[in-house]
Coordinates of C-alpha atoms in Angstrom, one line a residue:
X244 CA -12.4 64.1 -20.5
X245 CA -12.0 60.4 -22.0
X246 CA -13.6 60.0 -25.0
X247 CA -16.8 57.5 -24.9
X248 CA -15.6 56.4 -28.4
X249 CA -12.6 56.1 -30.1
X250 CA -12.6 56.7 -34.4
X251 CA -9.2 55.0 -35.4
X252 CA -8.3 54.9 -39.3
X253 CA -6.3 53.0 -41.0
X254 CA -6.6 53.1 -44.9
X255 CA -10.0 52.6 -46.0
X256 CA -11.0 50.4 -43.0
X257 CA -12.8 52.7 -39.8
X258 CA -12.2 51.1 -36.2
X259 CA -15.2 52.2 -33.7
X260 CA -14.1 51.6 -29.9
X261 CA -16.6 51.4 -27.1
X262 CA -14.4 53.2 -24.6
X263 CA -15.7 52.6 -20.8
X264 CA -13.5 49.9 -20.3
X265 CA -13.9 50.2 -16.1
X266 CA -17.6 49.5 -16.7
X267 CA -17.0 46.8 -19.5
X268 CA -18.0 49.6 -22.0
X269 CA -21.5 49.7 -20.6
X270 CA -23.8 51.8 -23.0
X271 CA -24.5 55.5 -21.2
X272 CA -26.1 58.3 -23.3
X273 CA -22.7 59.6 -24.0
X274 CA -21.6 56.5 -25.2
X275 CA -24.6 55.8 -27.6
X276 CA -24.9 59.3 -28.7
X277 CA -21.4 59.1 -29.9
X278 CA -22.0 55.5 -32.0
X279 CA -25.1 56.8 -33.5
X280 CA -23.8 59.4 -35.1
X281 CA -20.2 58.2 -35.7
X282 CA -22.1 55.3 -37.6
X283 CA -24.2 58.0 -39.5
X284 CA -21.7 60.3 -40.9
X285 CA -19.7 56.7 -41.8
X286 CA -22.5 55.7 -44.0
X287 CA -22.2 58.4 -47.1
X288 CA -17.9 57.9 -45.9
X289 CA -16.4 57.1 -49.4
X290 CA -13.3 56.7 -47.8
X291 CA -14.4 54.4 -45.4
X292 CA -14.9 50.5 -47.3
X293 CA -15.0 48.3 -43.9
X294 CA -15.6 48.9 -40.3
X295 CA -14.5 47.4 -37.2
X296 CA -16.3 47.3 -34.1
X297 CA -14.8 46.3 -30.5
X298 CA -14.5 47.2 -27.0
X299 CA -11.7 48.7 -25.1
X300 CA -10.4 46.3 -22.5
X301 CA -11.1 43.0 -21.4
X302 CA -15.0 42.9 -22.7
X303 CA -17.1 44.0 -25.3
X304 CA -19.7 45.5 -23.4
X305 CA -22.3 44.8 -20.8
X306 CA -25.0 46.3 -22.7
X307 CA -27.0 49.7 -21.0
X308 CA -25.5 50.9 -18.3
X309 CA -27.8 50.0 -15.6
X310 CA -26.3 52.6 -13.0
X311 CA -27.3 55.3 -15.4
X312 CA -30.6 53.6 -16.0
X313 CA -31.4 53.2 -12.5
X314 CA -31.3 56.9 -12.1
X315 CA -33.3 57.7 -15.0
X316 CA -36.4 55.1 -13.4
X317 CA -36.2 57.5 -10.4
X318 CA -36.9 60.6 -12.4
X319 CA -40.3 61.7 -12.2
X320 CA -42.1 62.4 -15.8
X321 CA -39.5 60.4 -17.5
X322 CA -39.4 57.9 -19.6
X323 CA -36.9 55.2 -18.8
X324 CA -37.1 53.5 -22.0
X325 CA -37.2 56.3 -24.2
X326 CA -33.8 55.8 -25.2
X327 CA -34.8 52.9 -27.6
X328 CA -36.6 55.1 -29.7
X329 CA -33.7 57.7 -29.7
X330 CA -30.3 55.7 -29.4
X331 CA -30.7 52.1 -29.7
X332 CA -33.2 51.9 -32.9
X333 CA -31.2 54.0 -34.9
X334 CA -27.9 52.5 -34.0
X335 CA -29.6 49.3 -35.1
X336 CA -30.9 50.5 -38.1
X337 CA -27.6 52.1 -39.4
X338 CA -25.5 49.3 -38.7
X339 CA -28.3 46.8 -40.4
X340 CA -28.0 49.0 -43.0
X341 CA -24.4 50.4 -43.7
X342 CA -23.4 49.7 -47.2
X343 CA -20.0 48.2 -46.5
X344 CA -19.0 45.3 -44.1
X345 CA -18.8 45.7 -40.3
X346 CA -16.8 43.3 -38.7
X347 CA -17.1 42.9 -34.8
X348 CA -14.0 42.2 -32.9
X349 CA -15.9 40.2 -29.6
X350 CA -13.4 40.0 -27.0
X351 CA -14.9 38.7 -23.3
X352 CA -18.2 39.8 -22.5
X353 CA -21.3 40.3 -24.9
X354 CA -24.2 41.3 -22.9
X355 CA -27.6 42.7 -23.5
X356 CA -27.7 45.8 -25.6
X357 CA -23.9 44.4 -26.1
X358 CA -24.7 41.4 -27.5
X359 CA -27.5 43.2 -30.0
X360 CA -24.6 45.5 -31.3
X361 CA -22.9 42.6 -32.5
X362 CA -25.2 40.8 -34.2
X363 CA -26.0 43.3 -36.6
X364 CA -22.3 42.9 -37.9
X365 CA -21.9 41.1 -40.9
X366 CA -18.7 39.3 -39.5
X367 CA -18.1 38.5 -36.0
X368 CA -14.4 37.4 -34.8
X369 CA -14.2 36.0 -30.8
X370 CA -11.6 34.0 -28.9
X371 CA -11.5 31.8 -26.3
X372 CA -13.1 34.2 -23.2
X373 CA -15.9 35.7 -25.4
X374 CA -19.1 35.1 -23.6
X375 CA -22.7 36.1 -24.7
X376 CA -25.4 36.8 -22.8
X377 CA -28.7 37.7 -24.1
X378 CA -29.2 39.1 -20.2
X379 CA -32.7 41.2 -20.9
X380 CA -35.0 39.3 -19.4
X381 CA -32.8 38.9 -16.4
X382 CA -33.5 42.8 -15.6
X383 CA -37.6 42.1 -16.9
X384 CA -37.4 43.7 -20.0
X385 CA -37.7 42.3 -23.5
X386 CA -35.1 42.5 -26.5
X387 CA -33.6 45.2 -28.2
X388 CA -31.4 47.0 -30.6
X389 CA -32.9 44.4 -32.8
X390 CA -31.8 41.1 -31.0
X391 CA -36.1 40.4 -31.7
X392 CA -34.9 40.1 -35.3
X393 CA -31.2 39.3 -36.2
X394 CA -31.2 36.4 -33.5
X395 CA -33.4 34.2 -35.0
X396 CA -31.8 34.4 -38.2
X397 CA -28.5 33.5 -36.8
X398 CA -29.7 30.6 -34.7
X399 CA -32.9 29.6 -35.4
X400 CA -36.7 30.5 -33.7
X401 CA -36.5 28.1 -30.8
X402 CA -33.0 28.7 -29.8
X403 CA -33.8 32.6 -29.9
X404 CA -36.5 31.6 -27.9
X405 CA -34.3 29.5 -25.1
X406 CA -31.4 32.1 -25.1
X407 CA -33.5 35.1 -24.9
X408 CA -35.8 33.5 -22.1
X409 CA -33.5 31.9 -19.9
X410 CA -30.8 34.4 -20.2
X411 CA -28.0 31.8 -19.8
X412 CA -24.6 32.7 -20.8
X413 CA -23.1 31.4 -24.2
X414 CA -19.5 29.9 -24.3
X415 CA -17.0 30.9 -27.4
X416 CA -17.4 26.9 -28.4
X417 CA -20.9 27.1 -28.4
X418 CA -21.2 30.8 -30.4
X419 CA -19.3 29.6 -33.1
X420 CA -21.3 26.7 -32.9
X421 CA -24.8 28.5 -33.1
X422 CA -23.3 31.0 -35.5
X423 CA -23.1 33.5 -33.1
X424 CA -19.3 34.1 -34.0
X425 CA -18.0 33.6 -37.6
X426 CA -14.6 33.1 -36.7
X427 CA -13.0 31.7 -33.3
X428 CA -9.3 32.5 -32.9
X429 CA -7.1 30.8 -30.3
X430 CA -6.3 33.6 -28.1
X431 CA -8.2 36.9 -27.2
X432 CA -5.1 39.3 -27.3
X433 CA -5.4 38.3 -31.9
X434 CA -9.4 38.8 -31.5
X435 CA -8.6 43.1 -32.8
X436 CA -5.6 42.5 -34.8
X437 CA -7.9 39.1 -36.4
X438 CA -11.1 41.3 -37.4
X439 CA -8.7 44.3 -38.2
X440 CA -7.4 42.0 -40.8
X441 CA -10.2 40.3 -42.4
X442 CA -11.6 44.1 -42.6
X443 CA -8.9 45.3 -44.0
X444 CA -9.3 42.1 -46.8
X445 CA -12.9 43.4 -47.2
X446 CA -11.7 46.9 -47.5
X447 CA -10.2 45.9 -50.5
X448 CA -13.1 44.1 -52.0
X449 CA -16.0 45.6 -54.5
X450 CA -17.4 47.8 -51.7
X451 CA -20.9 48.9 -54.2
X452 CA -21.3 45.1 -54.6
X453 CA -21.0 44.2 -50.9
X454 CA -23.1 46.8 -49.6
X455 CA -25.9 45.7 -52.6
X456 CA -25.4 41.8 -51.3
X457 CA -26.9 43.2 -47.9
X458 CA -29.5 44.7 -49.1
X459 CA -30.6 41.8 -50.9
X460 CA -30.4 39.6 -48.0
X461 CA -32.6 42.2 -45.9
X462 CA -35.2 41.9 -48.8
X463 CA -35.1 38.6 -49.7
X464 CA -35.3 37.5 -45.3
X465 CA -39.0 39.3 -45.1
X466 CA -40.0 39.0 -48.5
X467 CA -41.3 36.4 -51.2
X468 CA -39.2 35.1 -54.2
X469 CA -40.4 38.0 -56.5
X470 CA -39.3 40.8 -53.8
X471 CA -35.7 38.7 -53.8
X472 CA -35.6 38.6 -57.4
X473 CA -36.5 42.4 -57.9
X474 CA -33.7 43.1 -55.4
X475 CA -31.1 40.9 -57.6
X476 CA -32.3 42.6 -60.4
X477 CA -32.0 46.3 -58.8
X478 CA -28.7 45.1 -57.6
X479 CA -27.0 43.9 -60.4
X480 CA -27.7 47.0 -62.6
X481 CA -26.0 49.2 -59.9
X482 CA -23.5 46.8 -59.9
X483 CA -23.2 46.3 -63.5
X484 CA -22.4 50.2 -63.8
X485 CA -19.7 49.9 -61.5
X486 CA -15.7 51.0 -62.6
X487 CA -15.2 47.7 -60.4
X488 CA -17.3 45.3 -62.2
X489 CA -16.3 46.5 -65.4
X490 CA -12.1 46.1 -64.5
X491 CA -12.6 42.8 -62.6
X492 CA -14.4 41.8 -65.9
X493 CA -11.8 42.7 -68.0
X494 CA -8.7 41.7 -64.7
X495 CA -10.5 37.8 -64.9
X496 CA -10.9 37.9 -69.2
X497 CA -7.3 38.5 -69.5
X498 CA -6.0 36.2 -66.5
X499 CA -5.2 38.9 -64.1
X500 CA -5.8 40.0 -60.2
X501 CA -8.8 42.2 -60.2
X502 CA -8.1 45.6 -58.0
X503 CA -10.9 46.9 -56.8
X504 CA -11.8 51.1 -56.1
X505 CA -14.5 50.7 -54.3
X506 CA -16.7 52.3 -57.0

């Protein structure tokens, strides 16, 4: 049996691969099951510093896997959209939440639930064929795996608004644009190896610190100016005790390359 998702390692950085390329890595149970806890047993991972998130073929992914979900509307006493509360919410949650950096390698297609996952990276990397396609309202339903929240922050209220409503497909050009991608690279077979990379560079980086820097930014986007300056303050005493900050300090004092542990 093919497995729904494929764990790759290399050094510190974890590669996470949606793995139904033959139905553009639609999200089934199996599929979601496997992410959601693949991302929780990653988050208390010492040995993982970055992660990378893609798709296994030509597209991303489609978002839920409508056969599937067809199906489960024909059952009688279930819920259809139960698996918000127990897949897509916690996906969403952990990878909001990871404290180290997620990179998503967007190759092709970015749709629905798809398109959600990616947006809760902190880095997205897309070429020239990656589409996306907030496509929810196109089957009548509203936005999920937290598109409601991380959408508007990336592009503005009344853009969320237009792309959300109308459900009209977004160009690489015009992602990178919005700031829907981070990075645009000229040709889709370099989208992995170009996320791999800048993971990898990441990897290498004061992991305590970056995972801090999101949680301050989670703070200080629903709170006031004190709740941001608690954070910084909360922050930079876990920081401050830090093997890390204390051999960068001393690396930058004596004119050297800090080398970061990751602790």
């Amino acid at each position: 049996m093919t497995e729904p998702l494929l764990v790759d390692r290399t050094d510190s950085v974890v590669t996470l691969t949606l793995n139904r390329p033959t139905a553009m890595n639609a999200l089934d149970v199996a599929l979601k099951e496997a992410l959601r806890d693949a991302l929780a047993g990653l988050e208390s991972d010492r040995s993982c510093r970055a992660v990378v998130l893609a798709g296994a073929g030509g597209s991303f992914s489609a978002g839920q896997d409508l056969r599937e979900h067809v199906q489960t509307l024909e059952s009688a006493g279930v819920d259809p959209l139960a698996t918000v509360q127990a897949h897509y919410n916690p996906i969403a949650a952990r990878l909001a939440s990871l404290p180290k950096p997620v990179v998503a390698a967007v190759r092709g297609m970015a749709a629905g639930a798809g398109a959600s996952l990616t947006l809760l990276a902190d880095f997205r990397v897309g070429g020239p064929k990656t589409r996306f396609l907030m496509a929810f309202a196109g089957v009548g339903l509203a936005a999920d795996t937290g598109a409601s929240w991380t959408l508007p922050r990336l592009v503005g209220h009344a853009k969320a608004v237009e792309l959300l409503m109308l459900a009209e497909p977004v160009s690489a050009e015009e992602a990178h644009r919005l700031g829907l991608l981070t990075r645009l690279v000229d040709d889709d077979e370099q989208v992995l190896p170009a996320a791999q990379e800048l993971a990898a560079r990441l990897a290498a980086g004061p992991t305590v610190a970056y995972g801090a820097i999101k949680r301050q930014l989670s703070v200080a986007d629903a709170g006031t100016l004190a709740d941001a300056l608690a954070a910084e303050a909360q922050a930079q005493s876990i920081c401050g005790a830090t093997a890390d900050h204390r051999a960068a300090t001393t690396a930058f004092v004596n004119k050297q390359k800090p080398v970061f542990e990751g602790r």
